[in-house]
Short mmCIF file of C-alpha atoms in Angstrom, two decimals:
data_model
loop_
_atom_site.label_atom_id
_atom_site.label_comp_id
_atom_site.label_asym_id
_atom_site.label_seq_id
_atom_site.Cartn_x
_atom_site.Cartn_y
_atom_site.Cartn_z
CA UNK A 1 5.69 11.51 9.75
CA UNK A 2 4.37 8.79 12.06
CA UNK A 3 7.71 8.21 13.82
CA UNK A 4 8.71 11.87 13.74
CA UNK A 5 7.64 12.77 17.28
CA UNK A 6 8.32 9.40 18.93
CA UNK A 7 11.71 10.51 20.37
CA UNK A 8 10.07 13.70 21.68
CA UNK A 9 7.20 12.05 23.58
CA UNK A 10 9.00 12.03 26.93
CA UNK A 11 10.26 15.61 26.50
CA UNK A 12 7.06 17.22 25.18
CA UNK A 13 5.74 18.31 28.64
CA UNK A 14 8.94 20.27 29.22
CA UNK A 15 9.20 21.63 25.66
CA UNK A 16 5.57 22.78 25.49
CA UNK A 17 5.17 23.65 29.19
CA UNK A 18 2.10 21.42 29.49
CA UNK A 19 1.00 18.27 31.28
CA UNK A 20 1.69 14.81 29.88
CA UNK A 21 -2.05 14.26 29.33
CA UNK A 22 -2.32 17.40 27.20
CA UNK A 23 0.84 16.79 25.20
CA UNK A 24 -0.43 13.31 24.26
CA UNK A 25 -2.81 15.13 21.90
CA UNK A 26 0.20 15.68 19.65
CA UNK A 27 -0.13 12.01 18.64
CA UNK A 28 -3.90 11.71 19.08
CA UNK A 29 -4.64 14.68 16.78
CA UNK A 30 -2.78 13.12 13.84
CA UNK A 31 -4.54 9.82 14.43
CA UNK A 32 -8.04 11.33 14.57
CA UNK A 33 -7.68 13.63 11.58
CA UNK A 34 -6.04 10.92 9.47
CA UNK A 35 -8.76 8.39 10.31
CA UNK A 36 -11.57 10.81 9.40
CA UNK A 37 -9.93 12.17 6.24
CA UNK A 38 -8.63 8.93 4.71
CA UNK A 39 -11.99 7.49 3.50
CA UNK A 40 -13.05 10.87 2.12
CA UNK A 41 -9.76 11.39 0.29
CA UNK A 42 -9.98 7.88 -1.14
CA UNK A 43 -13.46 8.55 -2.53
CA UNK A 44 -12.29 11.85 -4.04
CA UNK A 45 -9.36 10.02 -5.61
CA UNK A 46 -11.77 7.65 -7.36
CA UNK A 47 -13.84 10.59 -8.56
CA UNK A 48 -11.24 13.18 -9.60
CA UNK A 49 -8.02 11.23 -10.08
CA UNK A 50 -5.53 9.79 -7.63
CA UNK A 51 -2.55 11.90 -8.74
CA UNK A 52 -4.53 15.11 -8.27
CA UNK A 53 -5.59 14.12 -4.77
CA UNK A 54 -2.02 13.10 -3.84
CA UNK A 55 -0.93 16.63 -4.75
CA UNK A 56 -3.80 18.03 -2.68
CA UNK A 57 -2.69 15.90 0.31
CA UNK A 58 0.84 17.27 0.06
CA UNK A 59 -0.39 20.83 0.80
CA UNK A 60 -1.51 20.22 4.42
CA UNK A 61 1.49 17.96 4.90
CA UNK A 62 3.80 20.87 4.12
CA UNK A 63 1.70 23.41 5.99
CA UNK A 64 1.40 21.22 9.06
CA UNK A 65 5.17 20.76 9.28
CA UNK A 66 5.68 24.52 9.14
CA UNK A 67 3.00 25.13 11.77
CA UNK A 68 4.55 22.55 14.13
CA UNK A 69 7.87 24.36 14.01
CA UNK A 70 6.13 27.57 15.12
CA UNK A 71 4.72 25.96 18.33
CA UNK A 72 0.94 25.35 17.74
CA UNK A 73 2.01 21.72 17.50
CA UNK A 74 -1.40 20.10 17.97
CA UNK A 75 -2.87 22.11 15.08
CA UNK A 76 0.14 21.32 12.91
CA UNK A 77 -0.04 17.62 13.68
CA UNK A 78 -3.72 17.69 12.76
CA UNK A 79 -2.85 19.16 9.37
CA UNK A 80 -0.22 16.48 8.90
CA UNK A 81 -2.94 13.90 9.50
CA UNK A 82 -4.64 15.03 6.29
CA UNK A 83 -1.63 13.72 4.38
CA UNK A 84 -2.12 10.15 5.62
CA UNK A 85 -4.53 9.54 2.74
CA UNK A 86 -1.64 9.83 0.28
CA UNK A 87 -0.53 6.25 1.04
CA UNK A 88 -3.67 4.36 -0.10
CA UNK A 89 -3.98 6.72 -3.08
CA UNK A 90 -0.49 5.79 -4.24
CA UNK A 91 -1.15 2.08 -3.82
CA UNK A 92 -4.44 2.36 -5.75
CA UNK A 93 -2.83 4.33 -8.59
CA UNK A 94 -0.60 1.35 -9.35
CA UNK A 95 -3.62 -0.54 -10.68
CA UNK A 96 -4.31 2.28 -13.15
CA UNK A 97 -0.74 2.84 -14.30
CA UNK A 98 0.86 -0.61 -14.53
CA UNK A 99 0.16 -3.78 -16.50
CA UNK A 100 -1.62 -6.45 -14.41
CA UNK A 101 1.45 -8.67 -14.04
CA UNK A 102 3.45 -5.80 -12.47
CA UNK A 103 0.81 -4.59 -10.01
CA UNK A 104 1.53 -7.24 -7.33
CA UNK A 105 5.30 -6.62 -7.05
CA UNK A 106 4.74 -2.85 -7.12
CA UNK A 107 2.19 -3.04 -4.29
CA UNK A 108 4.56 -5.14 -2.19
CA UNK A 109 7.44 -2.73 -2.80
CA UNK A 110 5.38 0.37 -2.01
CA UNK A 111 3.83 -1.16 1.12
CA UNK A 112 7.23 -2.24 2.42
CA UNK A 113 8.67 1.21 1.76
CA UNK A 114 6.80 2.36 4.87
CA UNK A 115 9.28 0.26 6.82
CA UNK A 116 12.13 2.26 5.29
CA UNK A 117 10.47 5.46 6.48
CA UNK A 118 10.25 4.14 10.02
CA UNK A 119 13.74 2.64 9.95
CA UNK A 120 15.39 5.86 8.84
CA UNK A 121 13.00 8.30 10.49
CA UNK A 122 13.37 7.00 14.01
CA UNK A 123 17.16 7.27 14.42
CA UNK A 124 17.34 10.50 12.42
CA UNK A 125 14.64 12.17 14.50
CA UNK A 126 16.27 10.83 17.68
CA UNK A 127 19.65 12.27 16.68
CA UNK A 128 18.15 15.68 15.84
CA UNK A 129 16.14 15.76 19.06
CA UNK A 130 19.17 14.79 21.15
CA UNK A 131 21.87 16.97 19.56
CA UNK A 132 20.02 19.88 17.86
CA UNK A 133 16.93 22.07 18.14
CA UNK A 134 13.77 19.95 18.01
CA UNK A 135 12.17 22.43 15.57
CA UNK A 136 14.63 21.25 12.94
CA UNK A 137 12.65 18.01 12.79
CA UNK A 138 9.61 19.81 11.41
CA UNK A 139 11.55 22.09 9.07
CA UNK A 140 13.20 18.98 7.66
CA UNK A 141 9.82 17.24 7.25
CA UNK A 142 8.49 20.34 5.44
CA UNK A 143 11.40 20.22 2.97
CA UNK A 144 10.89 16.49 2.47
CA UNK A 145 7.17 17.03 1.83
CA UNK A 146 7.96 19.66 -0.81
CA UNK A 147 10.32 17.20 -2.51
CA UNK A 148 7.62 14.50 -2.50
CA UNK A 149 5.11 16.90 -4.06
CA UNK A 150 7.57 17.86 -6.81
CA UNK A 151 8.30 14.21 -7.58
CA UNK A 152 4.59 13.41 -7.80
CA UNK A 153 4.04 16.40 -10.09
CA UNK A 154 6.85 15.51 -12.47
CA UNK A 155 6.99 11.70 -12.45
CA UNK A 156 3.51 10.31 -11.72
CA UNK A 157 1.23 10.24 -14.80
CA UNK A 158 -2.27 11.62 -14.51
CA UNK A 159 -4.87 9.07 -13.40
CA UNK A 160 -8.37 10.08 -14.54
CA UNK A 161 -11.26 9.48 -12.17
CA UNK A 162 -13.22 6.30 -12.75
CA UNK A 163 -16.12 6.77 -10.33
CA UNK A 164 -19.27 8.69 -11.14
CA UNK A 165 -21.70 10.53 -8.94
CA UNK A 166 -20.96 13.02 -6.18
CA UNK A 167 -19.36 13.05 -2.77
CA UNK A 168 -21.60 11.85 0.04
CA UNK A 169 -21.16 14.79 2.43
CA UNK A 170 -23.66 13.52 4.99
CA UNK A 171 -22.01 10.10 4.97
CA UNK A 172 -18.59 11.71 5.45
CA UNK A 173 -19.87 13.71 8.44
CA UNK A 174 -21.49 10.62 9.96
CA UNK A 175 -18.41 8.43 9.56
CA UNK A 176 -16.19 11.20 10.87
CA UNK A 177 -18.32 11.67 13.99
CA UNK A 178 -18.36 7.93 14.68
CA UNK A 179 -14.60 7.60 14.24
CA UNK A 180 -13.87 10.61 16.47
CA UNK A 181 -16.01 9.13 19.25
CA UNK A 182 -14.50 5.65 18.86
CA UNK A 183 -10.83 6.61 18.59
CA UNK A 184 -11.08 9.35 21.19
CA UNK A 185 -12.61 6.94 23.68
CA UNK A 186 -10.03 4.24 22.91
CA UNK A 187 -6.95 6.50 22.91
CA UNK A 188 -7.88 8.59 25.98
CA UNK A 189 -9.72 5.96 28.01
CA UNK A 190 -6.63 5.18 30.08
CA UNK A 191 -6.27 8.86 31.06
CA UNK A 192 -9.95 9.53 31.73
CA UNK A 193 -10.72 6.13 33.23
CA UNK A 194 -12.41 3.28 31.37
CA UNK A 195 -15.41 3.45 33.66
CA UNK A 196 -15.84 7.24 33.46
CA UNK A 197 -18.97 8.72 31.96
CA UNK A 198 -16.95 10.49 29.25
CA UNK A 199 -15.27 7.32 27.99
CA UNK A 200 -18.41 5.17 28.10
CA UNK A 201 -20.47 7.95 26.51
CA UNK A 202 -18.04 8.30 23.62
CA UNK A 203 -17.89 4.55 22.96
CA UNK A 204 -21.67 4.24 23.16
CA UNK A 205 -22.15 7.19 20.84
CA UNK A 206 -19.72 5.62 18.38
CA UNK A 207 -21.81 2.43 18.21
CA UNK A 208 -25.08 4.32 17.71
CA UNK A 209 -23.69 6.69 15.08
CA UNK A 210 -22.04 3.81 13.18
CA UNK A 211 -25.33 1.90 13.01
CA UNK A 212 -27.23 4.96 11.77
CA UNK A 213 -24.47 5.69 9.28
CA UNK A 214 -24.57 2.13 7.94
CA UNK A 215 -28.36 2.31 7.43
CA UNK A 216 -27.96 5.59 5.56
CA UNK A 217 -25.10 4.32 3.38
CA UNK A 218 -27.18 1.31 2.30
CA UNK A 219 -29.92 3.60 1.01
CA UNK A 220 -28.01 6.48 -0.56
CA UNK A 221 -27.32 6.36 -4.30
CA UNK A 222 -23.61 7.34 -4.16
CA UNK A 223 -22.34 6.12 -0.77
CA UNK A 224 -19.02 7.20 0.68
CA UNK A 225 -18.26 3.52 1.41
CA UNK A 226 -20.08 0.84 -0.56
CA UNK A 227 -21.02 -1.45 2.31
CA UNK A 228 -22.30 -4.13 -0.05
CA UNK A 229 -18.82 -4.42 -1.53
CA UNK A 230 -17.27 -4.20 1.94
CA UNK A 231 -19.48 -7.08 3.09
CA UNK A 232 -18.05 -9.45 0.49
CA UNK A 233 -16.18 -12.19 2.38
CA UNK A 234 -12.80 -11.43 0.80
CA UNK A 235 -13.04 -7.72 1.65
CA UNK A 236 -14.67 -8.21 5.05
CA UNK A 237 -12.17 -10.75 6.40
CA UNK A 238 -9.22 -8.88 4.88
CA UNK A 239 -10.28 -5.74 6.77
CA UNK A 240 -10.71 -7.78 9.96
CA UNK A 241 -7.23 -9.24 9.50
CA UNK A 242 -5.92 -5.70 8.92
CA UNK A 243 -7.20 -4.62 12.33
CA UNK A 244 -5.48 -7.57 13.99
CA UNK A 245 -2.20 -7.15 12.08
CA UNK A 246 -2.17 -3.42 12.89
CA UNK A 247 -2.68 -4.29 16.57
CA UNK A 248 0.12 -6.85 16.69
CA UNK A 249 2.57 -4.68 14.73
CA UNK A 250 2.16 -1.63 16.99
CA UNK A 251 2.21 -3.56 20.28
CA UNK A 252 5.70 -4.90 19.62
CA UNK A 253 7.11 -1.49 18.72
CA UNK A 254 5.65 0.06 21.88
CA UNK A 255 7.10 -2.60 24.17
CA UNK A 256 10.54 -2.96 22.59
CA UNK A 257 11.26 0.78 22.54
CA UNK A 258 10.45 1.14 26.23
CA UNK A 259 12.55 -1.86 27.28
CA UNK A 260 15.54 -0.45 25.39
CA UNK A 261 15.30 2.94 27.12
CA UNK A 262 14.42 1.93 30.67
CA UNK A 263 17.33 2.24 33.15
CA UNK A 264 19.48 -0.85 33.57
CA UNK A 265 18.99 -0.52 37.36
CA UNK A 266 15.50 -1.96 36.97
CA UNK A 267 17.03 -5.34 36.16
CA UNK A 268 15.22 -5.69 32.84
CA UNK A 269 15.74 -2.30 31.20
CA UNK A 270 18.71 -1.98 28.84
CA UNK A 271 19.62 1.68 29.50
CA UNK A 272 20.01 2.71 25.88
CA UNK A 273 19.95 6.36 24.84
CA UNK A 274 17.30 7.74 22.51
CA UNK A 275 19.62 7.58 19.51
CA UNK A 276 20.98 4.11 20.36
CA UNK A 277 17.45 2.71 20.70
CA UNK A 278 16.55 4.09 17.28
CA UNK A 279 19.66 2.55 15.73
CA UNK A 280 18.94 -0.85 17.30
CA UNK A 281 15.48 -0.84 15.68
CA UNK A 282 16.59 0.51 12.29
CA UNK A 283 17.41 -2.93 10.79
CA UNK A 284 13.89 -4.16 11.51
CA UNK A 285 12.44 -1.49 9.26
CA UNK A 286 14.86 -2.37 6.49
CA UNK A 287 13.69 -5.98 6.64
CA UNK A 288 10.28 -4.92 5.32
CA UNK A 289 11.92 -3.68 2.14
CA UNK A 290 14.14 -6.76 1.90
CA UNK A 291 11.19 -9.18 1.84
CA UNK A 292 9.04 -7.19 -0.61
CA UNK A 293 10.21 -9.08 -3.70
CA UNK A 294 9.88 -12.41 -1.89
CA UNK A 295 6.34 -11.53 -0.87
CA UNK A 296 5.44 -10.52 -4.42
CA UNK A 297 6.73 -13.83 -5.81
CA UNK A 298 4.91 -15.77 -3.13
CA UNK A 299 1.65 -13.93 -3.85
CA UNK A 300 2.05 -14.54 -7.58
CA UNK A 301 2.71 -18.25 -7.05
CA UNK A 302 0.33 -19.05 -4.19
CA UNK A 303 -1.93 -16.02 -3.94
CA UNK A 304 -1.91 -13.04 -1.53
CA UNK A 305 -3.96 -15.07 0.98
CA UNK A 306 -0.92 -17.30 1.54
CA UNK A 307 1.36 -14.26 2.01
CA UNK A 308 -1.03 -12.76 4.57
CA UNK A 309 -1.30 -16.04 6.49
CA UNK A 310 2.47 -16.55 6.52
CA UNK A 311 3.03 -12.93 7.52
CA UNK A 312 0.71 -13.24 10.55
CA UNK A 313 2.46 -16.43 11.66
CA UNK A 314 5.90 -14.81 11.38
CA UNK A 315 4.68 -11.85 13.47
CA UNK A 316 3.64 -14.34 16.18
CA UNK A 317 7.07 -15.99 15.96
CA UNK A 318 8.66 -12.55 16.41
CA UNK A 319 6.72 -12.09 19.64
CA UNK A 320 7.88 -15.49 20.85
CA UNK A 321 11.46 -14.51 20.10
CA UNK A 322 10.99 -11.25 22.04
CA UNK A 323 9.94 -13.20 25.13
CA UNK A 324 13.16 -15.22 25.05
CA UNK A 325 15.57 -12.48 23.95
CA UNK A 326 14.39 -9.40 25.86
CA UNK A 327 17.47 -9.40 28.10
CA UNK A 328 19.77 -8.22 25.29
CA UNK A 329 19.58 -5.31 22.86
CA UNK A 330 20.76 -7.49 19.99
CA UNK A 331 18.09 -10.05 20.93
CA UNK A 332 15.34 -7.44 20.68
CA UNK A 333 16.78 -6.32 17.35
CA UNK A 334 16.55 -9.89 15.99
CA UNK A 335 13.03 -10.33 17.34
CA UNK A 336 11.96 -7.02 15.79
CA UNK A 337 13.46 -8.06 12.45
CA UNK A 338 11.48 -11.31 12.54
CA UNK A 339 8.28 -9.46 13.35
CA UNK A 340 8.78 -6.90 10.62
CA UNK A 341 9.39 -9.63 8.04
CA UNK A 342 5.86 -10.77 8.82
CA UNK A 343 4.55 -7.21 8.70
CA UNK A 344 6.15 -6.72 5.27
CA UNK A 345 4.50 -9.86 3.90
CA UNK A 346 1.13 -8.95 5.39
CA UNK A 347 1.16 -5.29 4.31
CA UNK A 348 2.02 -6.28 0.73
CA UNK A 349 -0.79 -8.85 0.58
CA UNK A 350 -3.70 -6.85 2.04
CA UNK A 351 -4.00 -4.23 -0.75
CA UNK A 352 -3.73 -6.99 -3.35
CA UNK A 353 -6.60 -8.88 -1.73
CA UNK A 354 -8.72 -5.73 -1.57
CA UNK A 355 -8.08 -4.67 -5.17
CA UNK A 356 -8.77 -8.19 -6.37
CA UNK A 357 -12.30 -8.02 -4.95
CA UNK A 358 -13.52 -4.51 -5.83
CA UNK A 359 -14.23 -2.76 -9.15
CA UNK A 360 -11.51 -0.50 -10.49
CA UNK A 361 -13.74 2.54 -9.98
CA UNK A 362 -13.69 1.90 -6.19
CA UNK A 363 -10.03 0.99 -5.75
CA UNK A 364 -8.91 4.10 -3.84
CA UNK A 365 -12.01 4.14 -1.63
CA UNK A 366 -11.61 0.46 -0.70
CA UNK A 367 -7.87 0.81 0.00
CA UNK A 368 -8.49 3.90 2.12
CA UNK A 369 -11.06 2.01 4.17
CA UNK A 370 -8.52 -0.79 4.63
CA UNK A 371 -5.96 1.76 5.83
CA UNK A 372 -8.58 3.02 8.28
CA UNK A 373 -8.98 -0.52 9.65
CA UNK A 374 -5.24 -0.70 10.28
CA UNK A 375 -5.41 2.66 12.09
CA UNK A 376 -8.16 1.32 14.34
CA UNK A 377 -5.94 -1.67 15.09
CA UNK A 378 -2.95 0.47 16.06
CA UNK A 379 -5.13 2.75 18.22
CA UNK A 380 -6.64 -0.21 20.04
CA UNK A 381 -3.16 -1.66 20.50
CA UNK A 382 -1.88 1.54 22.09
CA UNK A 383 -4.86 1.59 24.45
CA UNK A 384 -4.60 -2.08 25.49
CA UNK A 385 -0.82 -2.03 25.94
CA UNK A 386 -1.13 1.25 27.87
CA UNK A 387 -3.66 -0.29 30.27
CA UNK A 388 -1.52 -3.41 30.81
CA UNK A 389 1.66 -1.44 31.50
CA UNK A 390 -0.17 1.05 33.73
CA UNK A 391 -1.66 -1.71 35.89
CA UNK A 392 1.52 -3.77 36.23
CA UNK A 393 4.19 -1.42 37.60
CA UNK A 394 7.14 -1.24 39.99
CA UNK A 395 8.27 1.74 42.05
CA UNK A 396 11.77 3.09 41.50
CA UNK A 397 13.07 6.45 42.68
CA UNK A 398 9.58 7.67 43.45
CA UNK A 399 8.38 6.84 39.94
CA UNK A 400 6.07 4.08 38.77
CA UNK A 401 7.64 2.15 35.91
CA UNK A 402 6.19 -0.72 33.87
CA UNK A 403 7.25 -4.06 35.33
CA UNK A 404 8.90 -6.93 33.52
CA UNK A 405 5.76 -9.03 33.93
CA UNK A 406 3.78 -6.19 32.37
CA UNK A 407 6.01 -6.21 29.29
CA UNK A 408 5.79 -9.99 29.02
CA UNK A 409 2.01 -9.86 29.31
CA UNK A 410 1.82 -7.28 26.53
CA UNK A 411 4.03 -9.47 24.31
CA UNK A 412 1.84 -12.52 24.97
CA UNK A 413 -1.26 -10.50 24.03
CA UNK A 414 0.39 -9.35 20.80
CA UNK A 415 1.37 -12.94 19.97
CA UNK A 416 -2.19 -14.14 20.55
CA UNK A 417 -3.65 -11.41 18.34
CA UNK A 418 -1.22 -12.32 15.53
CA UNK A 419 -2.32 -15.96 15.76
CA UNK A 420 -5.97 -14.88 15.57
CA UNK A 421 -5.10 -12.86 12.45
CA UNK A 422 -3.65 -16.03 10.90
CA UNK A 423 -6.85 -17.94 11.72
CA UNK A 424 -8.98 -15.19 10.18
CA UNK A 425 -6.87 -15.41 7.03
CA UNK A 426 -7.78 -19.09 6.70
CA UNK A 427 -11.45 -18.09 6.44
CA UNK A 428 -10.76 -15.93 3.39
CA UNK A 429 -12.34 -17.39 0.26
CA UNK A 430 -10.39 -18.01 -2.89
CA UNK A 431 -9.71 -14.58 -4.47
CA UNK A 432 -12.15 -13.71 -7.23
CA UNK A 433 -12.12 -10.73 -9.53
CA UNK A 434 -14.83 -8.17 -8.84
CA UNK A 435 -17.81 -8.38 -11.25
CA UNK A 436 -17.10 -5.58 -13.67
CA UNK A 437 -17.15 -5.45 -17.45
CA UNK A 438 -13.89 -6.70 -18.84
CA UNK A 439 -12.67 -7.68 -22.22
CA UNK A 440 -12.42 -11.44 -22.49
CA UNK A 441 -9.72 -12.75 -24.77
CA UNK A 442 -11.34 -14.95 -27.38
CA UNK A 443 -9.98 -18.39 -28.03
CA UNK A 444 -7.75 -18.54 -31.09
CA UNK A 445 -9.63 -19.53 -34.22
CA UNK A 446 -8.44 -22.32 -36.42
CA UNK A 447 -6.46 -21.09 -39.38
CA UNK A 448 -9.06 -22.33 -41.81
CA UNK A 449 -11.75 -20.06 -40.29
CA UNK A 450 -9.66 -16.90 -40.23
CA UNK A 451 -10.27 -14.35 -42.95
CA UNK A 452 -7.22 -13.79 -45.11
CA UNK A 453 -4.94 -11.16 -43.57
CA UNK A 454 -3.31 -8.82 -46.04
CA UNK A 455 0.46 -8.62 -46.00
CA UNK A 456 1.89 -5.26 -44.96
CA UNK A 457 3.19 -3.54 -46.89
CA UNK A 458 1.88 -5.17 -50.08
CA UNK A 459 4.31 -4.68 -52.97
CA UNK A 460 2.97 -3.70 -56.38
CA UNK A 461 3.08 -6.79 -58.63
CA UNK A 462 4.23 -4.82 -61.69
CA UNK A 463 7.31 -3.50 -59.94
CA UNK A 464 10.66 -5.10 -60.20
CA UNK A 465 11.88 -6.75 -56.96
CA UNK A 466 14.59 -4.12 -56.55
CA UNK A 467 11.99 -1.32 -56.86
CA UNK A 468 9.42 -2.98 -54.59
CA UNK A 469 12.03 -3.46 -51.87
CA UNK A 470 12.22 0.33 -51.45
CA UNK A 471 8.65 0.32 -50.08
CA UNK A 472 9.18 -2.48 -47.57
CA UNK A 473 9.68 -1.45 -43.91
CA UNK A 474 13.29 -1.48 -42.88
CA UNK A 475 14.97 -1.48 -39.52
CA UNK A 476 16.07 2.11 -40.16
CA UNK A 477 12.49 3.38 -40.57
CA UNK A 478 10.59 0.85 -38.48
CA UNK A 479 12.76 -0.77 -35.80
CA UNK A 480 10.19 -3.45 -35.06
CA UNK A 481 9.80 -4.56 -38.69
CA UNK A 482 10.95 -8.09 -39.37
CA UNK A 483 12.63 -9.52 -42.44
CA UNK A 484 10.65 -12.00 -44.54
CA UNK A 485 13.40 -14.57 -44.54
CA UNK A 486 13.41 -17.39 -42.05
CA UNK A 487 15.04 -16.57 -38.71
CA UNK A 488 17.06 -18.88 -36.50
CA UNK A 489 16.43 -19.34 -32.79
CA UNK A 490 19.06 -21.56 -31.24
CA UNK A 491 19.55 -24.49 -33.61
CA UNK A 492 16.07 -24.28 -35.18
CA UNK A 493 14.64 -22.14 -37.94
CA UNK A 494 11.20 -20.62 -37.71
CA UNK A 495 10.21 -21.65 -41.24
CA UNK A 496 6.45 -21.04 -41.75
CA UNK A 497 6.16 -19.52 -38.20
CA UNK A 498 8.39 -16.56 -39.02
CA UNK A 499 5.46 -14.18 -39.53
CA UNK A 500 3.45 -15.29 -36.50
CA UNK A 501 5.07 -12.46 -34.50
CA UNK A 502 3.89 -9.67 -36.84
CA UNK A 503 0.78 -7.61 -36.27
CA UNK A 504 -0.34 -8.07 -39.89
CA UNK A 505 1.11 -11.42 -40.85
CA UNK A 506 0.45 -13.01 -44.22
CA UNK A 507 -1.04 -16.47 -44.34
CA UNK A 508 1.70 -19.11 -44.41
CA UNK A 509 2.10 -21.41 -47.30
CA UNK A 510 -0.46 -24.18 -47.59
CA UNK A 511 0.38 -27.70 -46.70
CA UNK A 512 0.87 -27.25 -42.92
CA UNK A 513 0.05 -30.18 -40.68
CA UNK A 514 -2.59 -29.87 -37.97
CA UNK A 515 0.10 -29.72 -35.29
CA UNK A 516 1.87 -26.90 -37.12
CA UNK A 517 -1.40 -24.99 -37.48
CA UNK A 518 -2.10 -25.37 -33.75
CA UNK A 519 1.38 -24.14 -32.84
CA UNK A 520 0.99 -21.18 -35.20
CA UNK A 521 -2.36 -20.23 -33.62
CA UNK A 522 -0.82 -20.41 -30.14
CA UNK A 523 2.10 -18.20 -31.18
CA UNK A 524 -0.26 -15.60 -32.65
CA UNK A 525 -2.36 -15.56 -29.49
CA UNK A 526 0.72 -15.02 -27.33
CA UNK A 527 1.92 -12.32 -29.70
CA UNK A 528 -1.43 -10.51 -29.42
CA UNK A 529 -1.15 -10.58 -25.61
CA UNK A 530 2.38 -9.16 -25.75
CA UNK A 531 1.22 -6.36 -28.07
CA UNK A 532 -1.58 -5.47 -25.65
CA UNK A 533 0.90 -5.23 -22.77
CA UNK A 534 3.19 -3.06 -24.90
CA UNK A 535 0.23 -0.82 -25.74
CA UNK A 536 -0.49 -0.31 -22.02
CA UNK A 537 3.14 0.62 -21.38
CA UNK A 538 3.29 3.04 -24.30
CA UNK A 539 0.00 4.64 -23.26
CA UNK A 540 1.41 5.28 -19.78
CA UNK A 541 4.55 6.83 -21.29
CA UNK A 542 2.51 9.00 -23.65
CA UNK A 543 0.28 10.22 -20.81
CA UNK A 544 3.35 11.19 -18.80
CA UNK A 545 4.95 12.98 -21.78
CA UNK A 546 1.69 14.78 -22.48
CA UNK A 547 1.39 15.94 -18.88
CA UNK A 548 4.95 17.30 -19.02
CA UNK A 549 4.22 19.09 -22.29
CA UNK A 550 1.05 20.67 -20.90
CA UNK A 551 3.04 22.11 -18.00
#
């Protein structure tokens, strides 16, 4: 949805019979509505369930696509902005649905999937806009939104709400007003003039309203955004890094796309068509998906802080490559791929850092606020790059076009912001789990202190062995039942450890050495951990089956 109208930006004044300043609201409306709605939707996801709110978000996403195809495009794009909150809800639901060891890789994969959307969406939308009716773009997005809603309904298990209390309506109104003033002033300042009374008034009002909102949120019982949690160093500096990463990511995409499409007669433009430019940038989006597993392994081994730091550095390297390779389309493709590798690492690490520092009952709200920080970064990037390119121009054919020095200046700014993001990442403290009640696994007791555990099933002593064997669990009736004879693993036999893998294991024969008792206790502890993970998986499957049965 974010790249859907990018190929149409230059043609919107002609298609809608309006000025360029007015048609820019097609992008601004989605940005404003998404920024205001995302924190509210995240809080509602914590209260009423993330799957339910994802389905709710799909309704305006479908309706907005239909409305856009019927011309009131600004209203339709505003409705589509309400669906932006679906992304942090999906990321947050992973913590509820998956075992802890699978959450990190899943977050990295889901975050990088946004690169696939951009990689495929840009050339597809460019091809449709160039060779077919532009309304087909929105009819296609409506069909895709319906498919997403059906998949959520059928495949995503229900996630019950964890947060208590009620929605802070006054806090939502206050945050919405502040964000509208801030983002409106930033996104339209270049058109209205940065020194105009309208722009300065909006930015000043945003500061005042944000301060009043923060004072209110600190005093209310059920705040929309828990500022005390947000002020924790790990959350605070992660959100600050998110603003900077969002800035650096968007600046490169703005510059590279324009260089590809500018006429070759300028001496630095590459004269590519709309479709060709989209195809040149498609591999960069695919790189985000390619590095998702690498980022997950790096975060698991060294922590998400390391992944975020490395991602910011790679983004800066991508900008440096752009400065040296901007004379060739293939060079810009390579530079974009390098930059998006860094974006993939950073986007997979930021939700992990946030969820590692907040209680589970505030996961969706905290992730939504982090998404909002990235939106502020991209909006600021668009404004800054727009000012730079508007001030550094050349005249060609009666038109003012951005100059080569303007593009290079924008790339240097993006590189500097990425380096600042890396420095901010270094300030992050060592990740610590949020203080919430959690079951602590007790240390294994020595065998001598354990109460005797009854064998299951216990055969009746009076029965003959042949008769008692009929009551023992078999692989036909209980696939996970184990035989009582010793089993071989490789070239060794388990001997007295054979029952350490059973939920109700009988005490082994006496006469074990201390080393054997210690090894047996360790095996039982590991077995208990494996059973707990299996229980989580089976609970998720049963919830999904139950939801299908209820429908």
